[in-house]
GROMACS .gro file of C-alpha atoms in nm:
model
  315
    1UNK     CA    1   9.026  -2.812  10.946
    2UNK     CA    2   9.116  -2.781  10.566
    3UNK     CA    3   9.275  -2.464  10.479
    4UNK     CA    4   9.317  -2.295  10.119
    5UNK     CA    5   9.611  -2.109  10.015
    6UNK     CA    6   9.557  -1.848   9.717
    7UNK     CA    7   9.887  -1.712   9.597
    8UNK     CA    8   9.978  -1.464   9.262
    9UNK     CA    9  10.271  -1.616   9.050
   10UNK     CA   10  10.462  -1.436   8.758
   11UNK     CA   11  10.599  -1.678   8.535
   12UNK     CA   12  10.847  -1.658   8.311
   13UNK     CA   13  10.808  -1.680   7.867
   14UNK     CA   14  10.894  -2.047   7.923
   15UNK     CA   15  10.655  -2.132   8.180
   16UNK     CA   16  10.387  -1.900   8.061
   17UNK     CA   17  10.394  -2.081   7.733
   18UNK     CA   18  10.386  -2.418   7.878
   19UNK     CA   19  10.048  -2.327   8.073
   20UNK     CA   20   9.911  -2.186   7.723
   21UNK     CA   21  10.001  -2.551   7.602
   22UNK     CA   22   9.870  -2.721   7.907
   23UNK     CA   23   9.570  -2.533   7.926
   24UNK     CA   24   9.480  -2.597   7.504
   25UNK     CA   25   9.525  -2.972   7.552
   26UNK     CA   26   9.336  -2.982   7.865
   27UNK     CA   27   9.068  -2.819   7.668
   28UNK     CA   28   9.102  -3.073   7.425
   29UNK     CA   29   9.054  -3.354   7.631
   30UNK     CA   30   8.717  -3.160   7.786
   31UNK     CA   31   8.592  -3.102   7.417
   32UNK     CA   32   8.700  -3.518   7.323
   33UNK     CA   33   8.521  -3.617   7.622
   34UNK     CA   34   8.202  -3.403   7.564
   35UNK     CA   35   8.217  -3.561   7.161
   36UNK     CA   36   8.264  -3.916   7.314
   37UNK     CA   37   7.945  -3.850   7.548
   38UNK     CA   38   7.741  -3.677   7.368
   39UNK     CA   39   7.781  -3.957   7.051
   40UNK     CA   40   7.733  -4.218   7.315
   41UNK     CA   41   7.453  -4.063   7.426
   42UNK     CA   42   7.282  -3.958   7.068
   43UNK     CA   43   7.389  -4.311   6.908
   44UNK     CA   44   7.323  -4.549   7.118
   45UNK     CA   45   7.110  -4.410   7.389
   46UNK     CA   46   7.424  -4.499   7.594
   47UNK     CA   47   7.525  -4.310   7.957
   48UNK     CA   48   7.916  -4.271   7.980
   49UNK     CA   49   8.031  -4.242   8.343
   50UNK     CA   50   8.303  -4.062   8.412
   51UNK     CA   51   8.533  -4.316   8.512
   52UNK     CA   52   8.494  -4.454   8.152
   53UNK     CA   53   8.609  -4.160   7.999
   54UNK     CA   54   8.945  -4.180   8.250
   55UNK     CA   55   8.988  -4.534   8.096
   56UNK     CA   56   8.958  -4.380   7.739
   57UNK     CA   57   9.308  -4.141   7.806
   58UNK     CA   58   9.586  -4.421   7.758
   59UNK     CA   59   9.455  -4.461   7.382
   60UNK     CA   60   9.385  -4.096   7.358
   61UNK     CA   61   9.763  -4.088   7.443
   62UNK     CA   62   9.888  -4.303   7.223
   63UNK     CA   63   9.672  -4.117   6.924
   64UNK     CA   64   9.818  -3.773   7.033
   65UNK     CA   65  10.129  -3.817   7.233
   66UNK     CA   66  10.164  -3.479   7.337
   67UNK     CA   67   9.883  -3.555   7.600
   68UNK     CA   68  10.190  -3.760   7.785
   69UNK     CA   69  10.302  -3.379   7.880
   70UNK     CA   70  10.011  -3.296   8.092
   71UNK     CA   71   9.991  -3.477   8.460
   72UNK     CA   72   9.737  -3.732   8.431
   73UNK     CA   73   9.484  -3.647   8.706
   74UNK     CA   74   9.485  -3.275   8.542
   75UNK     CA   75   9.360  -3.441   8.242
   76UNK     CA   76   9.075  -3.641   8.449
   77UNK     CA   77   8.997  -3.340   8.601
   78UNK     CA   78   8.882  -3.188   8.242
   79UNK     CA   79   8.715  -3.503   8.202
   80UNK     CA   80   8.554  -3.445   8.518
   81UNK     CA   81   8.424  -3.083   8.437
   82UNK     CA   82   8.192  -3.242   8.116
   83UNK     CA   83   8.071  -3.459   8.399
   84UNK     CA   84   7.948  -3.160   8.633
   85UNK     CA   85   7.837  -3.037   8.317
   86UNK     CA   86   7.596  -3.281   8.205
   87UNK     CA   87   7.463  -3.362   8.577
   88UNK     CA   88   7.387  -2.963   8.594
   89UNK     CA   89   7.211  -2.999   8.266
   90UNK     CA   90   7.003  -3.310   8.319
   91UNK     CA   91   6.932  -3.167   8.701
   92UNK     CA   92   6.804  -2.818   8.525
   93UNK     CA   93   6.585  -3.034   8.252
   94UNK     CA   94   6.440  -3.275   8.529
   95UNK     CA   95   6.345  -2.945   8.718
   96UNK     CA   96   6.145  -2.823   8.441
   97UNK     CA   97   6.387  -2.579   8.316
   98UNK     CA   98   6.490  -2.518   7.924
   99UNK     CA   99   6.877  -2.487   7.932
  100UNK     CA  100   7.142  -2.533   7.672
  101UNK     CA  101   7.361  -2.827   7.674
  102UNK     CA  102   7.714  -2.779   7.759
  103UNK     CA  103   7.905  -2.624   7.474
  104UNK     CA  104   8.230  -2.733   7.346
  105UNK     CA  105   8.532  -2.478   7.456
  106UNK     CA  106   8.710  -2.295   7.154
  107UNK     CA  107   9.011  -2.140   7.229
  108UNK     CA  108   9.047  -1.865   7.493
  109UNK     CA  109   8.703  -2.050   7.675
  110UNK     CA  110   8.940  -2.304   7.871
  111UNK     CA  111   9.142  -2.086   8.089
  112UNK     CA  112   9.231  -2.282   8.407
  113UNK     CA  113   9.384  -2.601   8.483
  114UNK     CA  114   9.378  -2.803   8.787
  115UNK     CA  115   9.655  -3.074   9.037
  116UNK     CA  116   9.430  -3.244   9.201
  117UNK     CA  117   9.666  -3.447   9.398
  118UNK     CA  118   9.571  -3.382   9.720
  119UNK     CA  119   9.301  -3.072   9.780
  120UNK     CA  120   8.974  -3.261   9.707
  121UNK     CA  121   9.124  -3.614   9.619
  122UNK     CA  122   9.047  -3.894   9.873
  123UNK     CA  123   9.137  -4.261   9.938
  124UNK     CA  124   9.019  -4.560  10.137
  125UNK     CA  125   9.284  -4.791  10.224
  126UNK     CA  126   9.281  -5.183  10.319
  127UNK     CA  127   9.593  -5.302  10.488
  128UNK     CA  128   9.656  -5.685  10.439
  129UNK     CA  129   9.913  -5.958  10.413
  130UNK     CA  130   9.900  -6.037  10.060
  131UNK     CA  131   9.982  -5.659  10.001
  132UNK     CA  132  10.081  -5.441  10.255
  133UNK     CA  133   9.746  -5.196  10.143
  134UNK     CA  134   9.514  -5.173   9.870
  135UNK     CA  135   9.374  -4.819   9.736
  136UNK     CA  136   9.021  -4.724   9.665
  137UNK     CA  137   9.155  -4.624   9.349
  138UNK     CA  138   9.249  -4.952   9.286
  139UNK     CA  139   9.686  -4.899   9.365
  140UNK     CA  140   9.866  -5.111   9.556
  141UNK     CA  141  10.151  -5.107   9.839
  142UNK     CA  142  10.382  -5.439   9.863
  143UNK     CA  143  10.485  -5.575  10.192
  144UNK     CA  144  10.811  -5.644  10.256
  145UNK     CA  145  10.788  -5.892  10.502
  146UNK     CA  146  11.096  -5.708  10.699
  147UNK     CA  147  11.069  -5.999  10.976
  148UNK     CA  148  11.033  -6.301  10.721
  149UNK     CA  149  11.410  -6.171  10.579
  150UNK     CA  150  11.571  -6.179  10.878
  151UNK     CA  151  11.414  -6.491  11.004
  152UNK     CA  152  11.672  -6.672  10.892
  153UNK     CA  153  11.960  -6.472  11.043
  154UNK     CA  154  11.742  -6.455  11.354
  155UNK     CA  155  11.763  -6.829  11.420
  156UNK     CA  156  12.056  -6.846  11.347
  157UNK     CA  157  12.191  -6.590  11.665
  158UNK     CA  158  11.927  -6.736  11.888
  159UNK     CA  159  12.059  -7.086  11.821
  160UNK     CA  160  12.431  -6.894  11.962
  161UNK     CA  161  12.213  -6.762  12.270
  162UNK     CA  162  12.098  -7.099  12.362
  163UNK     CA  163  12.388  -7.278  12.339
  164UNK     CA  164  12.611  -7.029  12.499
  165UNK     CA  165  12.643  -7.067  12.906
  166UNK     CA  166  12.446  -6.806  13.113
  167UNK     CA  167  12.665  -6.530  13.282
  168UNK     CA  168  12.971  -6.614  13.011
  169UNK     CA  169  13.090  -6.306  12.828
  170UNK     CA  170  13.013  -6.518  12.491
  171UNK     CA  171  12.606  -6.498  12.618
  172UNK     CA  172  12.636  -6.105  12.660
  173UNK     CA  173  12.736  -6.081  12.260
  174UNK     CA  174  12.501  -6.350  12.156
  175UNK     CA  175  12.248  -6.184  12.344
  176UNK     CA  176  12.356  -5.846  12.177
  177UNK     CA  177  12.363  -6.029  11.827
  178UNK     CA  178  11.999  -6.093  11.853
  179UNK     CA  179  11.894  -5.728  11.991
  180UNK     CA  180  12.052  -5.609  11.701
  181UNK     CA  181  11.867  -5.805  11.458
  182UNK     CA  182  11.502  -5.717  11.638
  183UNK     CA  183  11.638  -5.340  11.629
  184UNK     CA  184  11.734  -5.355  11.241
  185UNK     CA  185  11.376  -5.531  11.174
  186UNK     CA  186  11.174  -5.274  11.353
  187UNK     CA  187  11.405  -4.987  11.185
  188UNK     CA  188  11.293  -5.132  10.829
  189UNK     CA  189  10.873  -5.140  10.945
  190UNK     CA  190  10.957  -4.761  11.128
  191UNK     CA  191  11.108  -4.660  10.795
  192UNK     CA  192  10.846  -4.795  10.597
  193UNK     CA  193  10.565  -4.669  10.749
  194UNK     CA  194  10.717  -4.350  10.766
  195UNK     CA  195  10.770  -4.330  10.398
  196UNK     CA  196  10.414  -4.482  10.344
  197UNK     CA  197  10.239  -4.240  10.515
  198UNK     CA  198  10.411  -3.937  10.399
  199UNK     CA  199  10.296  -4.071  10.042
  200UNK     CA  200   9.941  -4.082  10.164
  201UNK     CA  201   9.986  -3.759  10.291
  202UNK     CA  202  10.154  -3.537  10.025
  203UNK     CA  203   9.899  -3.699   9.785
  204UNK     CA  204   9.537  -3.715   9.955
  205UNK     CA  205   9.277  -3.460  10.160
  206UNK     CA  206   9.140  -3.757  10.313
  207UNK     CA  207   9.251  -4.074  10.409
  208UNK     CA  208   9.026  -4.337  10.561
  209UNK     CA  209   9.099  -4.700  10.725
  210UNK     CA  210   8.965  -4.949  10.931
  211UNK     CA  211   8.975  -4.929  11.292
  212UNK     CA  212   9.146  -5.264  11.336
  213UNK     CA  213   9.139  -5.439  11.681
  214UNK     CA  214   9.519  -5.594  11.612
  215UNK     CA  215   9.544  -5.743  11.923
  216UNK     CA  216   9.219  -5.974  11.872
  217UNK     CA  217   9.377  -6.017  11.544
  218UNK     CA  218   9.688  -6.178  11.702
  219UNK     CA  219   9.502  -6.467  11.852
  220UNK     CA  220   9.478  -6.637  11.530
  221UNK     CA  221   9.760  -6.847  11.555
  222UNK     CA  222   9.805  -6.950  11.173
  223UNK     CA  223   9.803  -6.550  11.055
  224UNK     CA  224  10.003  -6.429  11.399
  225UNK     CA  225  10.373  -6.444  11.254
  226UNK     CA  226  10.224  -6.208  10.953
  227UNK     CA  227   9.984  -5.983  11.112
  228UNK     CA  228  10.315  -5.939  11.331
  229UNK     CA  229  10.529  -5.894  11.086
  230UNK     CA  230  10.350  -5.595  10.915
  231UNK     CA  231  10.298  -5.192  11.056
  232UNK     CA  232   9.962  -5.144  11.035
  233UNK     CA  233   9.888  -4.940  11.355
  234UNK     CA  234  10.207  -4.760  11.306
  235UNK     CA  235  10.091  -4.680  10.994
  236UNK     CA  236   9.780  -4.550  11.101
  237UNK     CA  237   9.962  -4.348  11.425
  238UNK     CA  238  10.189  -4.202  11.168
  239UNK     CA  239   9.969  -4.156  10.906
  240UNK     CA  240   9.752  -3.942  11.144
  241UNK     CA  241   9.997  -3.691  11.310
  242UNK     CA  242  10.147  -3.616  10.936
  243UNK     CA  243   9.776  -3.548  10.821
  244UNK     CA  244   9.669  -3.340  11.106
  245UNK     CA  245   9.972  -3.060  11.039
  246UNK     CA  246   9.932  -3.105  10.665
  247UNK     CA  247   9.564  -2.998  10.681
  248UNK     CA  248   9.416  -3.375  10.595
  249UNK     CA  249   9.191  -3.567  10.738
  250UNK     CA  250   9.278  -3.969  10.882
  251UNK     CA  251   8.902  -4.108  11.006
  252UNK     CA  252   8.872  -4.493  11.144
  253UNK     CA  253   8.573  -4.718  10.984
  254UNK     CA  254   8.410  -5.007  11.116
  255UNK     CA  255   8.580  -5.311  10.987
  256UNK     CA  256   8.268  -5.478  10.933
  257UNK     CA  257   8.171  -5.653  10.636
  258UNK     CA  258   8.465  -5.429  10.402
  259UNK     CA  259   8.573  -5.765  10.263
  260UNK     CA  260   8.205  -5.896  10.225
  261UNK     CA  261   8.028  -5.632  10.096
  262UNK     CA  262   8.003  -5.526   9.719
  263UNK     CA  263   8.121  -5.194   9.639
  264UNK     CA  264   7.879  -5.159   9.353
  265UNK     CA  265   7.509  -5.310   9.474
  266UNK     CA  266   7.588  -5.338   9.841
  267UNK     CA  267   7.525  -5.734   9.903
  268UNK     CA  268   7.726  -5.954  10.127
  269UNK     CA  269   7.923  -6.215   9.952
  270UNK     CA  270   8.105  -6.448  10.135
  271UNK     CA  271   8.427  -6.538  10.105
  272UNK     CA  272   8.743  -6.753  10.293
  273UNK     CA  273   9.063  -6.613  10.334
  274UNK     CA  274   9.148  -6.819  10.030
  275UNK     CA  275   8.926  -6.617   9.817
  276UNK     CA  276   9.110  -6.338   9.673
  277UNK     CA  277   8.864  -6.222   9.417
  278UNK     CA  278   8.525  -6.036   9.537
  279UNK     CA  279   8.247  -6.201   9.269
  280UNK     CA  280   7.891  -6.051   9.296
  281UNK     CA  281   7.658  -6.258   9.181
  282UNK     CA  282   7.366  -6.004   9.222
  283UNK     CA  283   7.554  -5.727   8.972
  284UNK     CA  284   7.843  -5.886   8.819
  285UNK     CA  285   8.110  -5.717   8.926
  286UNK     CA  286   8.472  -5.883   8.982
  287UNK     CA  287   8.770  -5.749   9.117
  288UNK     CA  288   9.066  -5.828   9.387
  289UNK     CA  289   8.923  -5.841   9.697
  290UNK     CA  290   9.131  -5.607   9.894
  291UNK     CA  291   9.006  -5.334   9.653
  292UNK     CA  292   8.686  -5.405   9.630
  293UNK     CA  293   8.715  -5.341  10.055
  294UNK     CA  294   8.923  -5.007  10.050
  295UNK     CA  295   8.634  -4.898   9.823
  296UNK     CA  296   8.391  -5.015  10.100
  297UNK     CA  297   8.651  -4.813  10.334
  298UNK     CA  298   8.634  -4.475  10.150
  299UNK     CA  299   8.249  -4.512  10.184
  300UNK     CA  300   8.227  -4.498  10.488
  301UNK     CA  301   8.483  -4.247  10.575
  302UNK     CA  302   8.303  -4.030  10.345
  303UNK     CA  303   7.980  -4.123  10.537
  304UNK     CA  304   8.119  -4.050  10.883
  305UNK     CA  305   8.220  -3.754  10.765
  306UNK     CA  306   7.866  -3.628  10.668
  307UNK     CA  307   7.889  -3.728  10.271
  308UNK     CA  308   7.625  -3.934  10.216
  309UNK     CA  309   7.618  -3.989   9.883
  310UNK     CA  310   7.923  -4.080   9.674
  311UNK     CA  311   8.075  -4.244   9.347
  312UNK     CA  312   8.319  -4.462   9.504
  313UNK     CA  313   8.263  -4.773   9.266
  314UNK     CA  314   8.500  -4.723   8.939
  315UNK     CA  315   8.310  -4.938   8.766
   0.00000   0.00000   0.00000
């Protein structure tokens, strides 16, 4: 269950006049956004999506710099208001209806601003080798291959284990030398995950993966060291527990076809392990494979969930 927490602040001159200032260039951003649209639309018979419009901010930034001072998902989420806008409009005139188009905001008509890092924000994840996970929205986690750094080290005390004679006091520390090496390894992976999921956590409402069988996963001999090597049920275990006290949500998706499957037109497109780029050849689109899957992954978390219908492609 998601709960809501309303709360009356009193800020002081200082912060009261950096809200004024937050809240005037948020409203310029909605007012840009509805211009770039509404030319778009009037010019070139064009329809701007509003994941467009998020790609337009770095150059709006650069053109006004003070835009750098507002969080950049509270500037999206301006952007994202002309987008409700216009789908309520068109909606109303496909109904039969006569209503006005959305109006630009003059001052004192923008009066609330939005963080939308977690309540509402969501995120399909694709663990992996070549990075630890991929984001639906396209960010990416390294892996740091904890047990391929101490590989060396590890040989290096077993090779004093072998050689030393069994029931000698010199076996005992050997043998101690190489617990102590598996216990710093699965420190680091504890650690990470930890850390990992407390970022998915503090930042997102809902968090879906892949219901990986890991053990069926293991019997690939060429990928076993790897798929070893990497926390990707701990992350989901830990992942979960955080989200369930912090009033997110973790669901499990079938695993099926993420990789294969195009995120914009829905055709399979096969691909070898080698193949690290998803290209349709029905719609076009190219990107890195593993994000082309966690957007597969948020669609059908958002599916199992009940949400049938969402935007999930950015492009």
């Amino acid at each position: 269950m998601l709960k809501a927490y309303k709360f009356r602040i009193y800020p002081t001159k200082s912060q009261r006049t950096k809200m004024e200032r937050t809240l005037d260039l948020c409203r310029w951003t909605y007012n840009q956004t509805l211009a770039y649209r509404k030319d778009a639309w009037e010019k070139e018979g064009k329809s701007v999506s509003k994941y467009e419009t998020h790609n337009l901010l770095p150059t709006w930034k650069e053109e006004k710099p003070e835009l750098n001072d507002v969080f950049s998902q509270t500037l999206q989420n301006a952007q994202e208001r002309v987008d409700l806008a216009l789908k309520a409009f068109f909606r109303r005139v496909k109904a039969g209806e006569n209503p006005g188009y959305p109006r630009f905001r003059g001052r004192g008509w923008y009066d609330s601003f939005t963080y939308p890092q977690k309540d509402g924000s969501l995120v399909g994840v694709d663990v992996g080798l070549e990075s630890f996970a991929t984001l639906s929205n396209g960010e990416t986690i390294a892996n740091p291959r904890f047990f391929r750094e101490e590989e060396t080290e590890l040989a290096r005390v077993q090779r004093k284990l072998s050689k030393a004679p069994k029931g000698t006091p010199e076996r005992k520390k050997a043998l101690r030398m190489v617990e102590r090496v598996h216990e710093r390894i699965a420190n680091k992976r504890y650690d990470f995950a930890h850390k990992v999921s407390r970022y998915l956590v503090n930042r997102f409402g809902l968090i879906a993966f892949e219901d990986l069988s890991i053990q069926n996963m293991l019997k690939n001999h060429c990928l076993a060291k790897s798929i070893s090597d990497v926390a990707w049920n701990m992350l989901v275990t830990l992942t979960s527990y955080k989200a369930a006290s912090a009033g997110s949500m973790v669901v499990l998706v079938d695993p099926r076809n993420t990789s294969k499957m195009c995120s914009r037109c829905g055709i399979l497109v096969e691909k070898t392990l080698s193949d690290r780029v998803h290209n349709c050849t029905q719609c076009g689109l190219s990107l890195d494979r593993d994000w082309n899957a966690a957007i597969n992954i948020l669609r059908l978390g958002l599916q199992s969930v009940g949400i049938k219908s969402v935007e999930a492609c950015p492009f």
